[in-house]
């Protein structure tokens, strides 16, 4: 039940980010200055936290989606759906710890201050 | 009670589904056309979902986890990537699959929560319009992108990636 709610909420969030992300990338056809100015916003500390949140949503949606596929197509899927949800949460946690550390390290290395 | 139906057949020789052909189609739960669309959509969500896990994880890894990560992303970085047809194809596939996957997901959610017919129609019209615009825009950007911009005097601009020097000069 909660994994279903989580799948919907992360899905809607990712969809709206995708619309924005195609629009910001499209600025490469306007001018290099326009693209660099807007993509520069993604390097602000607040956006760095937002990126960790976004990747958290994507990683959950991805792992839980693979679990749904296994429930649908794997013979033992319905029997182990609960264990697989635990696996999703453990894998999500491990992936997010690794991503967050790497992303923050890179951010602080090249950060020029406010 | 005995039956006198001379056309009766044994089940082993094949028997029609109960009431088949004798029921008004409006009372049936499914009709052949919409039934197959929903089936295709269901399969598509699983196939595209599995592909998107690979496409997006590699996209995030190569853009954020290697090199200078978030700091490396600028015009020259995009130009450098799209100079390679593999990345063009990668991003194009990701765009189409993610947009169709997301649009179908949003369609499902609208169908679930918008109870009024007119509300559903409006929301889905806006959704399909937005998705069409974004897919066409993104596709055009990938295919019409010009990495080696020059100024009026014909000199390569500062933003151009380094490989442009071999092409222009």
PDB file of N, CA, C and O in Angstrom, chain A residues 4 8 12 15-16 18-19 21-23 25-26 28-29 32-33 35-36 39 42-43 48 51 55 58-59 61-63 66 68-69 72-73 99 102-103 106-107 110-111, chain B residues 42 46 50 53 56-57 59 64-71 73-75 78 82 95 98-99 102-103 106 108-109 112-113 127 131 134 137-138 141 144-145 149 157 159:
ATOM      1  N   UNK A   4       2.945   1.664  -3.003  1.00  0.00           N
ATOM      2  CA  UNK A   4       2.126   2.124  -4.131  1.00  0.00           C
ATOM      3  C   UNK A   4       1.963   3.641  -4.085  1.00  0.00           C
ATOM      4  O   UNK A   4       2.113   4.327  -5.093  1.00  0.00           O
ATOM      5  N   UNK A   8       3.565   6.456  -6.794  1.00  0.00           N
ATOM      6  CA  UNK A   8       2.783   7.506  -7.472  1.00  0.00           C
ATOM      7  C   UNK A   8       3.378   8.887  -7.220  1.00  0.00           C
ATOM      8  O   UNK A   8       3.557   9.672  -8.149  1.00  0.00           O
ATOM      9  N   UNK A  12       4.993  11.337 -10.102  1.00  0.00           N
ATOM     10  CA  UNK A  12       4.490  12.669 -10.474  1.00  0.00           C
ATOM     11  C   UNK A  12       5.609  13.705 -10.342  1.00  0.00           C
ATOM     12  O   UNK A  12       5.811  14.539 -11.232  1.00  0.00           O
ATOM     13  N   UNK A  15       8.063  13.374 -13.177  1.00  0.00           N
ATOM     14  CA  UNK A  15       7.473  13.819 -14.439  1.00  0.00           C
ATOM     15  C   UNK A  15       7.574  15.342 -14.586  1.00  0.00           C
ATOM     16  O   UNK A  15       7.997  15.841 -15.639  1.00  0.00           O
ATOM     17  N   UNK A  16       7.230  16.080 -13.509  1.00  0.00           N
ATOM     18  CA  UNK A  16       7.294  17.539 -13.603  1.00  0.00           C
ATOM     19  C   UNK A  16       8.741  18.018 -13.711  1.00  0.00           C
ATOM     20  O   UNK A  16       9.033  18.973 -14.436  1.00  0.00           O
ATOM     21  N   UNK A  18      11.052  16.369 -15.222  1.00  0.00           N
ATOM     22  CA  UNK A  18      11.432  16.043 -16.602  1.00  0.00           C
ATOM     23  C   UNK A  18      11.002  17.148 -17.568  1.00  0.00           C
ATOM     24  O   UNK A  18      11.773  17.539 -18.459  1.00  0.00           O
ATOM     25  N   UNK A  19       9.791  17.674 -17.388  1.00  0.00           N
ATOM     26  CA  UNK A  19       9.323  18.775 -18.245  1.00  0.00           C
ATOM     27  C   UNK A  19      10.284  19.964 -18.140  1.00  0.00           C
ATOM     28  O   UNK A  19      10.709  20.531 -19.148  1.00  0.00           O
ATOM     29  N   UNK A  21      13.393  19.911 -17.087  1.00  0.00           N
ATOM     30  CA  UNK A  21      14.740  19.535 -17.506  1.00  0.00           C
ATOM     31  C   UNK A  21      14.898  19.574 -19.027  1.00  0.00           C
ATOM     32  O   UNK A  21      15.952  19.971 -19.534  1.00  0.00           O
ATOM     33  N   UNK A  22      13.849  19.180 -19.759  1.00  0.00           N
ATOM     34  CA  UNK A  22      13.912  19.280 -21.226  1.00  0.00           C
ATOM     35  C   UNK A  22      13.935  20.758 -21.620  1.00  0.00           C
ATOM     36  O   UNK A  22      14.688  21.161 -22.529  1.00  0.00           O
ATOM     37  N   UNK A  23      13.144  21.587 -20.939  1.00  0.00           N
ATOM     38  CA  UNK A  23      13.126  23.024 -21.252  1.00  0.00           C
ATOM     39  C   UNK A  23      14.482  23.666 -20.962  1.00  0.00           C
ATOM     40  O   UNK A  23      14.999  24.426 -21.795  1.00  0.00           O
ATOM     41  N   UNK A  25      17.435  22.222 -20.834  1.00  0.00           N
ATOM     42  CA  UNK A  25      18.422  21.719 -21.798  1.00  0.00           C
ATOM     43  C   UNK A  25      18.223  22.358 -23.174  1.00  0.00           C
ATOM     44  O   UNK A  25      19.184  22.600 -23.905  1.00  0.00           O
ATOM     45  N   UNK A  26      16.971  22.682 -23.511  1.00  0.00           N
ATOM     46  CA  UNK A  26      16.679  23.291 -24.812  1.00  0.00           C
ATOM     47  C   UNK A  26      17.362  24.642 -24.985  1.00  0.00           C
ATOM     48  O   UNK A  26      17.514  25.127 -26.109  1.00  0.00           O
ATOM     49  N   UNK A  28      20.344  25.261 -24.927  1.00  0.00           N
ATOM     50  CA  UNK A  28      21.576  25.167 -25.737  1.00  0.00           C
ATOM     51  C   UNK A  28      21.313  25.643 -27.160  1.00  0.00           C
ATOM     52  O   UNK A  28      22.247  26.016 -27.873  1.00  0.00           O
ATOM     53  N   UNK A  29      20.039  25.636 -27.588  1.00  0.00           N
ATOM     54  CA  UNK A  29      19.698  26.118 -28.928  1.00  0.00           C
ATOM     55  C   UNK A  29      19.437  27.620 -28.929  1.00  0.00           C
ATOM     56  O   UNK A  29      19.332  28.222 -29.998  1.00  0.00           O
ATOM     57  N   UNK A  32      24.779  29.826 -25.732  1.00  0.00           N
ATOM     58  CA  UNK A  32      25.593  29.242 -24.656  1.00  0.00           C
ATOM     59  C   UNK A  32      25.434  30.025 -23.356  1.00  0.00           C
ATOM     60  O   UNK A  32      25.383  29.424 -22.271  1.00  0.00           O
ATOM     61  N   UNK A  33      25.324  31.383 -23.460  1.00  0.00           N
ATOM     62  CA  UNK A  33      25.173  32.209 -22.251  1.00  0.00           C
ATOM     63  C   UNK A  33      23.891  31.846 -21.506  1.00  0.00           C
ATOM     64  O   UNK A  33      23.891  31.699 -20.283  1.00  0.00           O
ATOM     65  N   UNK A  35      22.160  29.044 -21.621  1.00  0.00           N
ATOM     66  CA  UNK A  35      22.243  27.707 -21.024  1.00  0.00           C
ATOM     67  C   UNK A  35      23.097  27.729 -19.761  1.00  0.00           C
ATOM     68  O   UNK A  35      22.683  27.215 -18.715  1.00  0.00           O
ATOM     69  N   UNK A  36      24.289  28.345 -19.854  1.00  0.00           N
ATOM     70  CA  UNK A  36      25.197  28.358 -18.705  1.00  0.00           C
ATOM     71  C   UNK A  36      24.586  29.091 -17.517  1.00  0.00           C
ATOM     72  O   UNK A  36      24.781  28.689 -16.362  1.00  0.00           O
ATOM     73  N   UNK A  39      21.714  26.691 -16.134  1.00  0.00           N
ATOM     74  CA  UNK A  39      22.243  25.447 -15.559  1.00  0.00           C
ATOM     75  C   UNK A  39      23.077  25.776 -14.313  1.00  0.00           C
ATOM     76  O   UNK A  39      23.250  24.937 -13.427  1.00  0.00           O
ATOM     77  N   UNK A  42      21.616  25.082 -10.933  1.00  0.00           N
ATOM     78  CA  UNK A  42      21.693  23.729 -10.356  1.00  0.00           C
ATOM     79  C   UNK A  42      22.910  23.566  -9.445  1.00  0.00           C
ATOM     80  O   UNK A  42      23.048  22.557  -8.765  1.00  0.00           O
ATOM     81  N   UNK A  43      23.829  24.555  -9.458  1.00  0.00           N
ATOM     82  CA  UNK A  43      25.044  24.445  -8.653  1.00  0.00           C
ATOM     83  C   UNK A  43      24.924  25.208  -7.340  1.00  0.00           C
ATOM     84  O   UNK A  43      25.879  25.284  -6.569  1.00  0.00           O
ATOM     85  N   UNK A  48      21.566  21.722  -4.723  1.00  0.00           N
ATOM     86  CA  UNK A  48      22.310  20.486  -4.455  1.00  0.00           C
ATOM     87  C   UNK A  48      21.471  19.567  -3.564  1.00  0.00           C
ATOM     88  O   UNK A  48      21.357  18.355  -3.812  1.00  0.00           O
ATOM     89  N   UNK A  51      18.753  18.181  -5.663  1.00  0.00           N
ATOM     90  CA  UNK A  51      19.220  17.096  -6.529  1.00  0.00           C
ATOM     91  C   UNK A  51      19.282  15.779  -5.782  1.00  0.00           C
ATOM     92  O   UNK A  51      18.943  14.722  -6.330  1.00  0.00           O
ATOM     93  N   UNK A  55      17.197  12.602  -6.940  1.00  0.00           N
ATOM     94  CA  UNK A  55      17.806  11.288  -7.173  1.00  0.00           C
ATOM     95  C   UNK A  55      17.208  10.257  -6.218  1.00  0.00           C
ATOM     96  O   UNK A  55      16.967   9.107  -6.609  1.00  0.00           O
ATOM     97  N   UNK A  58      14.017   9.203  -7.836  1.00  0.00           N
ATOM     98  CA  UNK A  58      14.285   8.377  -9.016  1.00  0.00           C
ATOM     99  C   UNK A  58      14.723   6.967  -8.607  1.00  0.00           C
ATOM    100  O   UNK A  58      14.236   5.971  -9.147  1.00  0.00           O
ATOM    101  N   UNK A  59      15.643   6.894  -7.625  1.00  0.00           N
ATOM    102  CA  UNK A  59      16.175   5.586  -7.215  1.00  0.00           C
ATOM    103  C   UNK A  59      15.070   4.737  -6.581  1.00  0.00           C
ATOM    104  O   UNK A  59      14.957   3.536  -6.859  1.00  0.00           O
ATOM    105  N   UNK A  61      11.783   5.015  -7.206  1.00  0.00           N
ATOM    106  CA  UNK A  61      10.859   4.652  -8.294  1.00  0.00           C
ATOM    107  C   UNK A  61      11.457   3.537  -9.157  1.00  0.00           C
ATOM    108  O   UNK A  61      10.751   2.620  -9.583  1.00  0.00           O
ATOM    109  N   UNK A  62      12.781   3.610  -9.374  1.00  0.00           N
ATOM    110  CA  UNK A  62      13.465   2.596 -10.190  1.00  0.00           C
ATOM    111  C   UNK A  62      13.454   1.235  -9.497  1.00  0.00           C
ATOM    112  O   UNK A  62      13.030   0.231 -10.080  1.00  0.00           O
ATOM    113  N   UNK A  63      13.903   1.189  -8.244  1.00  0.00           N
ATOM    114  CA  UNK A  63      13.999  -0.099  -7.541  1.00  0.00           C
ATOM    115  C   UNK A  63      12.610  -0.676  -7.269  1.00  0.00           C
ATOM    116  O   UNK A  63      12.381  -1.875  -7.423  1.00  0.00           O
ATOM    117  N   UNK A  66      11.262  -2.123 -10.448  1.00  0.00           N
ATOM    118  CA  UNK A  66      11.812  -3.459 -10.736  1.00  0.00           C
ATOM    119  C   UNK A  66      11.124  -4.514  -9.866  1.00  0.00           C
ATOM    120  O   UNK A  66      10.859  -5.634 -10.311  1.00  0.00           O
ATOM    121  N   UNK A  68       7.995  -4.340  -8.857  1.00  0.00           N
ATOM    122  CA  UNK A  68       6.676  -4.552  -9.473  1.00  0.00           C
ATOM    123  C   UNK A  68       6.792  -5.522 -10.652  1.00  0.00           C
ATOM    124  O   UNK A  68       5.979  -6.434 -10.812  1.00  0.00           O
ATOM    125  N   UNK A  69       7.846  -5.325 -11.471  1.00  0.00           N
ATOM    126  CA  UNK A  69       8.055  -6.212 -12.619  1.00  0.00           C
ATOM    127  C   UNK A  69       8.238  -7.655 -12.139  1.00  0.00           C
ATOM    128  O   UNK A  69       7.671  -8.591 -12.707  1.00  0.00           O
ATOM    129  N   UNK A  72       5.007  -9.157 -11.040  1.00  0.00           N
ATOM    130  CA  UNK A  72       4.144  -9.494 -12.184  1.00  0.00           C
ATOM    131  C   UNK A  72       4.633 -10.701 -12.975  1.00  0.00           C
ATOM    132  O   UNK A  72       3.835 -11.488 -13.462  1.00  0.00           O
ATOM    133  N   UNK A  73       5.949 -10.818 -13.154  1.00  0.00           N
ATOM    134  CA  UNK A  73       6.452 -11.800 -14.122  1.00  0.00           C
ATOM    135  C   UNK A  73       7.194 -12.983 -13.503  1.00  0.00           C
ATOM    136  O   UNK A  73       7.401 -13.999 -14.162  1.00  0.00           O
ATOM    137  N   UNK A  99      25.595   8.071  -3.242  1.00  0.00           N
ATOM    138  CA  UNK A  99      25.375   9.223  -4.121  1.00  0.00           C
ATOM    139  C   UNK A  99      25.554  10.531  -3.366  1.00  0.00           C
ATOM    140  O   UNK A  99      26.225  11.451  -3.853  1.00  0.00           O
ATOM    141  N   UNK A 102      29.258  11.361  -2.543  1.00  0.00           N
ATOM    142  CA  UNK A 102      30.000  11.739  -3.749  1.00  0.00           C
ATOM    143  C   UNK A 102      29.552  13.113  -4.263  1.00  0.00           C
ATOM    144  O   UNK A 102      30.382  13.958  -4.598  1.00  0.00           O
ATOM    145  N   UNK A 103      28.233  13.339  -4.301  1.00  0.00           N
ATOM    146  CA  UNK A 103      27.706  14.590  -4.826  1.00  0.00           C
ATOM    147  C   UNK A 103      28.128  15.768  -3.963  1.00  0.00           C
ATOM    148  O   UNK A 103      28.542  16.818  -4.471  1.00  0.00           O
ATOM    149  N   UNK A 106      32.009  16.451  -4.300  1.00  0.00           N
ATOM    150  CA  UNK A 106      32.283  17.175  -5.555  1.00  0.00           C
ATOM    151  C   UNK A 106      31.828  18.627  -5.429  1.00  0.00           C
ATOM    152  O   UNK A 106      32.532  19.554  -5.837  1.00  0.00           O
ATOM    153  N   UNK A 107      30.653  18.810  -4.829  1.00  0.00           N
ATOM    154  CA  UNK A 107      30.122  20.167  -4.694  1.00  0.00           C
ATOM    155  C   UNK A 107      31.054  21.053  -3.877  1.00  0.00           C
ATOM    156  O   UNK A 107      31.404  22.160  -4.287  1.00  0.00           O
ATOM    157  N   UNK A 110      34.523  22.154  -5.567  1.00  0.00           N
ATOM    158  CA  UNK A 110      34.528  23.188  -6.607  1.00  0.00           C
ATOM    159  C   UNK A 110      33.709  24.414  -6.266  1.00  0.00           C
ATOM    160  O   UNK A 110      33.528  25.304  -7.096  1.00  0.00           O
ATOM    161  N   UNK A 111      33.225  24.464  -5.025  1.00  0.00           N
ATOM    162  CA  UNK A 111      32.331  25.560  -4.659  1.00  0.00           C
ATOM    163  C   UNK A 111      33.106  26.848  -4.465  1.00  0.00           C
ATOM    164  O   UNK A 111      34.118  26.877  -3.762  1.00  0.00           O
TER     165      UNK A 111
ATOM    166  N   UNK B  42       0.112  -1.418 -20.389  1.00  0.00           N
ATOM    167  CA  UNK B  42       0.608  -2.135 -19.206  1.00  0.00           C
ATOM    168  C   UNK B  42       1.973  -2.752 -19.493  1.00  0.00           C
ATOM    169  O   UNK B  42       2.901  -2.633 -18.696  1.00  0.00           O
ATOM    170  N   UNK B  46       6.218  -1.642 -18.156  1.00  0.00           N
ATOM    171  CA  UNK B  46       7.228  -2.537 -17.598  1.00  0.00           C
ATOM    172  C   UNK B  46       8.486  -2.598 -18.461  1.00  0.00           C
ATOM    173  O   UNK B  46       9.604  -2.550 -17.929  1.00  0.00           O
ATOM    174  N   UNK B  50      12.066  -0.829 -17.231  1.00  0.00           N
ATOM    175  CA  UNK B  50      13.333  -1.549 -17.089  1.00  0.00           C
ATOM    176  C   UNK B  50      14.437  -0.868 -17.894  1.00  0.00           C
ATOM    177  O   UNK B  50      15.564  -0.711 -17.418  1.00  0.00           O
ATOM    178  N   UNK B  53      15.638   2.444 -16.202  1.00  0.00           N
ATOM    179  CA  UNK B  53      16.540   2.283 -15.058  1.00  0.00           C
ATOM    180  C   UNK B  53      17.992   2.348 -15.550  1.00  0.00           C
ATOM    181  O   UNK B  53      18.820   3.089 -15.008  1.00  0.00           O
ATOM    182  N   UNK B  56      18.768   6.018 -17.283  1.00  0.00           N
ATOM    183  CA  UNK B  56      18.859   7.152 -16.356  1.00  0.00           C
ATOM    184  C   UNK B  56      20.004   6.968 -15.364  1.00  0.00           C
ATOM    185  O   UNK B  56      20.706   7.931 -15.047  1.00  0.00           O
ATOM    186  N   UNK B  57      20.247   5.733 -14.905  1.00  0.00           N
ATOM    187  CA  UNK B  57      21.367   5.532 -13.976  1.00  0.00           C
ATOM    188  C   UNK B  57      22.698   5.870 -14.651  1.00  0.00           C
ATOM    189  O   UNK B  57      23.556   6.504 -14.037  1.00  0.00           O
ATOM    190  N   UNK B  59      23.057   7.921 -17.203  1.00  0.00           N
ATOM    191  CA  UNK B  59      22.981   9.377 -17.410  1.00  0.00           C
ATOM    192  C   UNK B  59      23.419  10.121 -16.143  1.00  0.00           C
ATOM    193  O   UNK B  59      24.267  11.025 -16.203  1.00  0.00           O
ATOM    194  N   UNK B  64      27.107  13.301 -13.155  1.00  0.00           N
ATOM    195  CA  UNK B  64      27.260  13.825 -11.798  1.00  0.00           C
ATOM    196  C   UNK B  64      28.322  13.130 -10.954  1.00  0.00           C
ATOM    197  O   UNK B  64      28.821  13.704  -9.995  1.00  0.00           O
ATOM    198  N   UNK B  65      28.642  11.856 -11.270  1.00  0.00           N
ATOM    199  CA  UNK B  65      29.498  11.094 -10.363  1.00  0.00           C
ATOM    200  C   UNK B  65      30.957  11.031 -10.814  1.00  0.00           C
ATOM    201  O   UNK B  65      31.828  10.675 -10.038  1.00  0.00           O
ATOM    202  N   UNK B  66      31.241  11.328 -12.077  1.00  0.00           N
ATOM    203  CA  UNK B  66      32.624  11.269 -12.567  1.00  0.00           C
ATOM    204  C   UNK B  66      33.075  12.671 -12.987  1.00  0.00           C
ATOM    205  O   UNK B  66      32.254  13.573 -13.162  1.00  0.00           O
ATOM    206  N   UNK B  67      34.388  12.823 -13.162  1.00  0.00           N
ATOM    207  CA  UNK B  67      34.941  14.128 -13.529  1.00  0.00           C
ATOM    208  C   UNK B  67      34.678  15.145 -12.435  1.00  0.00           C
ATOM    209  O   UNK B  67      34.807  14.845 -11.249  1.00  0.00           O
ATOM    210  N   UNK B  68      34.294  16.346 -12.830  1.00  0.00           N
ATOM    211  CA  UNK B  68      33.998  17.392 -11.849  1.00  0.00           C
ATOM    212  C   UNK B  68      32.527  17.406 -11.453  1.00  0.00           C
ATOM    213  O   UNK B  68      32.043  18.383 -10.870  1.00  0.00           O
ATOM    214  N   UNK B  69      31.800  16.364 -11.804  1.00  0.00           N
ATOM    215  CA  UNK B  69      30.406  16.242 -11.384  1.00  0.00           C
ATOM    216  C   UNK B  69      29.554  17.414 -11.829  1.00  0.00           C
ATOM    217  O   UNK B  69      29.639  17.859 -12.976  1.00  0.00           O
ATOM    218  N   UNK B  70      28.784  17.942 -10.892  1.00  0.00           N
ATOM    219  CA  UNK B  70      27.837  19.021 -11.181  1.00  0.00           C
ATOM    220  C   UNK B  70      28.531  20.261 -11.752  1.00  0.00           C
ATOM    221  O   UNK B  70      27.965  20.975 -12.582  1.00  0.00           O
ATOM    222  N   UNK B  71      29.806  20.507 -11.344  1.00  0.00           N
ATOM    223  CA  UNK B  71      30.500  21.722 -11.796  1.00  0.00           C
ATOM    224  C   UNK B  71      30.890  21.674 -13.270  1.00  0.00           C
ATOM    225  O   UNK B  71      31.142  22.706 -13.877  1.00  0.00           O
ATOM    226  N   UNK B  73      29.072  20.733 -15.747  1.00  0.00           N
ATOM    227  CA  UNK B  73      27.954  20.830 -16.683  1.00  0.00           C
ATOM    228  C   UNK B  73      27.788  22.266 -17.184  1.00  0.00           C
ATOM    229  O   UNK B  73      27.433  23.170 -16.437  1.00  0.00           O
ATOM    230  N   UNK B  74      28.100  22.462 -18.453  1.00  0.00           N
ATOM    231  CA  UNK B  74      27.887  23.740 -19.127  1.00  0.00           C
ATOM    232  C   UNK B  74      27.714  23.470 -20.625  1.00  0.00           C
ATOM    233  O   UNK B  74      27.630  22.304 -21.029  1.00  0.00           O
ATOM    234  N   UNK B  75      27.660  24.536 -21.405  1.00  0.00           N
ATOM    235  CA  UNK B  75      27.420  24.387 -22.840  1.00  0.00           C
ATOM    236  C   UNK B  75      28.446  23.463 -23.494  1.00  0.00           C
ATOM    237  O   UNK B  75      28.098  22.565 -24.261  1.00  0.00           O
ATOM    238  N   UNK B  78      27.801  19.733 -22.790  1.00  0.00           N
ATOM    239  CA  UNK B  78      26.711  19.180 -23.604  1.00  0.00           C
ATOM    240  C   UNK B  78      27.178  18.998 -25.051  1.00  0.00           C
ATOM    241  O   UNK B  78      26.938  17.958 -25.676  1.00  0.00           O
ATOM    242  N   UNK B  82      27.207  15.479 -27.157  1.00  0.00           N
ATOM    243  CA  UNK B  82      26.389  15.268 -28.365  1.00  0.00           C
ATOM    244  C   UNK B  82      27.228  15.218 -29.648  1.00  0.00           C
ATOM    245  O   UNK B  82      26.695  14.989 -30.735  1.00  0.00           O
ATOM    246  N   UNK B  95      14.627  10.456 -23.696  1.00  0.00           N
ATOM    247  CA  UNK B  95      13.565  11.464 -23.810  1.00  0.00           C
ATOM    248  C   UNK B  95      12.227  10.822 -24.168  1.00  0.00           C
ATOM    249  O   UNK B  95      11.213  11.051 -23.491  1.00  0.00           O
ATOM    250  N   UNK B  98      11.025   8.141 -21.428  1.00  0.00           N
ATOM    251  CA  UNK B  98      10.645   8.769 -20.162  1.00  0.00           C
ATOM    252  C   UNK B  98       9.358   9.579 -20.332  1.00  0.00           C
ATOM    253  O   UNK B  98       8.470   9.538 -19.476  1.00  0.00           O
ATOM    254  N   UNK B  99       9.225  10.306 -21.437  1.00  0.00           N
ATOM    255  CA  UNK B  99       8.024  11.114 -21.643  1.00  0.00           C
ATOM    256  C   UNK B  99       6.793  10.233 -21.827  1.00  0.00           C
ATOM    257  O   UNK B  99       5.729  10.525 -21.274  1.00  0.00           O
ATOM    258  N   UNK B 102       6.053   8.570 -18.443  1.00  0.00           N
ATOM    259  CA  UNK B 102       5.499   9.552 -17.515  1.00  0.00           C
ATOM    260  C   UNK B 102       4.099   9.986 -17.910  1.00  0.00           C
ATOM    261  O   UNK B 102       3.219  10.143 -17.054  1.00  0.00           O
ATOM    262  N   UNK B 103       3.879  10.180 -19.203  1.00  0.00           N
ATOM    263  CA  UNK B 103       2.551  10.603 -19.667  1.00  0.00           C
ATOM    264  C   UNK B 103       1.514   9.520 -19.389  1.00  0.00           C
ATOM    265  O   UNK B 103       0.397   9.816 -18.942  1.00  0.00           O
ATOM    266  N   UNK B 106       0.751   9.573 -15.680  1.00  0.00           N
ATOM    267  CA  UNK B 106      -0.125  10.700 -15.345  1.00  0.00           C
ATOM    268  C   UNK B 106      -1.554  10.431 -15.811  1.00  0.00           C
ATOM    269  O   UNK B 106      -2.516  10.789 -15.127  1.00  0.00           O
ATOM    270  N   UNK B 108      -3.002   7.537 -16.008  1.00  0.00           N
ATOM    271  CA  UNK B 108      -3.588   6.603 -15.040  1.00  0.00           C
ATOM    272  C   UNK B 108      -4.059   7.342 -13.783  1.00  0.00           C
ATOM    273  O   UNK B 108      -5.146   7.087 -13.271  1.00  0.00           O
ATOM    274  N   UNK B 109      -3.219   8.263 -13.302  1.00  0.00           N
ATOM    275  CA  UNK B 109      -3.550   8.990 -12.078  1.00  0.00           C
ATOM    276  C   UNK B 109      -4.768   9.896 -12.305  1.00  0.00           C
ATOM    277  O   UNK B 109      -5.667   9.973 -11.461  1.00  0.00           O
ATOM    278  N   UNK B 112      -7.813   7.891 -12.247  1.00  0.00           N
ATOM    279  CA  UNK B 112      -8.155   7.416 -10.901  1.00  0.00           C
ATOM    280  C   UNK B 112      -8.825   8.481 -10.043  1.00  0.00           C
ATOM    281  O   UNK B 112      -9.726   8.178  -9.266  1.00  0.00           O
ATOM    282  N   UNK B 113      -8.356   9.719 -10.140  1.00  0.00           N
ATOM    283  CA  UNK B 113      -8.784  10.725  -9.169  1.00  0.00           C
ATOM    284  C   UNK B 113      -9.753  11.770  -9.705  1.00  0.00           C
ATOM    285  O   UNK B 113     -10.459  12.398  -8.912  1.00  0.00           O
ATOM    286  N   UNK B 127      -2.369  17.466 -20.544  1.00  0.00           N
ATOM    287  CA  UNK B 127      -1.257  16.517 -20.425  1.00  0.00           C
ATOM    288  C   UNK B 127      -0.704  16.137 -21.798  1.00  0.00           C
ATOM    289  O   UNK B 127       0.503  16.199 -22.038  1.00  0.00           O
ATOM    290  N   UNK B 131       2.971  17.055 -23.279  1.00  0.00           N
ATOM    291  CA  UNK B 131       3.900  15.971 -23.618  1.00  0.00           C
ATOM    292  C   UNK B 131       4.341  16.052 -25.079  1.00  0.00           C
ATOM    293  O   UNK B 131       5.524  15.874 -25.386  1.00  0.00           O
ATOM    294  N   UNK B 134       6.864  18.897 -25.499  1.00  0.00           N
ATOM    295  CA  UNK B 134       8.169  18.587 -24.906  1.00  0.00           C
ATOM    296  C   UNK B 134       8.922  17.545 -25.736  1.00  0.00           C
ATOM    297  O   UNK B 134      10.133  17.674 -25.972  1.00  0.00           O
ATOM    298  N   UNK B 137      10.041  19.300 -29.035  1.00  0.00           N
ATOM    299  CA  UNK B 137      11.097  20.267 -28.717  1.00  0.00           C
ATOM    300  C   UNK B 137      12.422  19.553 -28.425  1.00  0.00           C
ATOM    301  O   UNK B 137      13.463  19.874 -29.005  1.00  0.00           O
ATOM    302  N   UNK B 138      12.375  18.564 -27.528  1.00  0.00           N
ATOM    303  CA  UNK B 138      13.589  17.841 -27.155  1.00  0.00           C
ATOM    304  C   UNK B 138      14.242  17.151 -28.345  1.00  0.00           C
ATOM    305  O   UNK B 138      15.468  17.173 -28.496  1.00  0.00           O
ATOM    306  N   UNK B 141      15.927  19.730 -30.543  1.00  0.00           N
ATOM    307  CA  UNK B 141      17.148  20.247 -29.916  1.00  0.00           C
ATOM    308  C   UNK B 141      18.306  19.270 -30.129  1.00  0.00           C
ATOM    309  O   UNK B 141      19.410  19.678 -30.506  1.00  0.00           O
ATOM    310  N   UNK B 144      19.198  19.350 -34.069  1.00  0.00           N
ATOM    311  CA  UNK B 144      19.602  20.590 -34.740  1.00  0.00           C
ATOM    312  C   UNK B 144      20.692  21.326 -33.964  1.00  0.00           C
ATOM    313  O   UNK B 144      21.043  22.449 -34.288  1.00  0.00           O
ATOM    314  N   UNK B 145      21.232  20.674 -32.931  1.00  0.00           N
ATOM    315  CA  UNK B 145      22.236  21.320 -32.082  1.00  0.00           C
ATOM    316  C   UNK B 145      23.509  21.632 -32.861  1.00  0.00           C
ATOM    317  O   UNK B 145      24.012  20.793 -33.610  1.00  0.00           O
ATOM    318  N   UNK B 149      29.873  27.190 -32.444  1.00  0.00           N
ATOM    319  CA  UNK B 149      29.343  28.503 -32.798  1.00  0.00           C
ATOM    320  C   UNK B 149      30.493  29.468 -33.107  1.00  0.00           C
ATOM    321  O   UNK B 149      31.521  29.468 -32.430  1.00  0.00           O
ATOM    322  N   UNK B 157      33.709  30.889 -30.883  1.00  0.00           N
ATOM    323  CA  UNK B 157      33.359  31.538 -29.622  1.00  0.00           C
ATOM    324  C   UNK B 157      33.965  30.777 -28.439  1.00  0.00           C
ATOM    325  O   UNK B 157      34.274  29.597 -28.527  1.00  0.00           O
ATOM    326  N   UNK B 159      32.777  29.638 -25.794  1.00  0.00           N
ATOM    327  CA  UNK B 159      32.002  28.541 -25.233  1.00  0.00           C
ATOM    328  C   UNK B 159      32.195  27.213 -25.977  1.00  0.00           C
ATOM    329  O   UNK B 159      31.846  26.168 -25.463  1.00  0.00           O
TER     330      UNK B 159
END
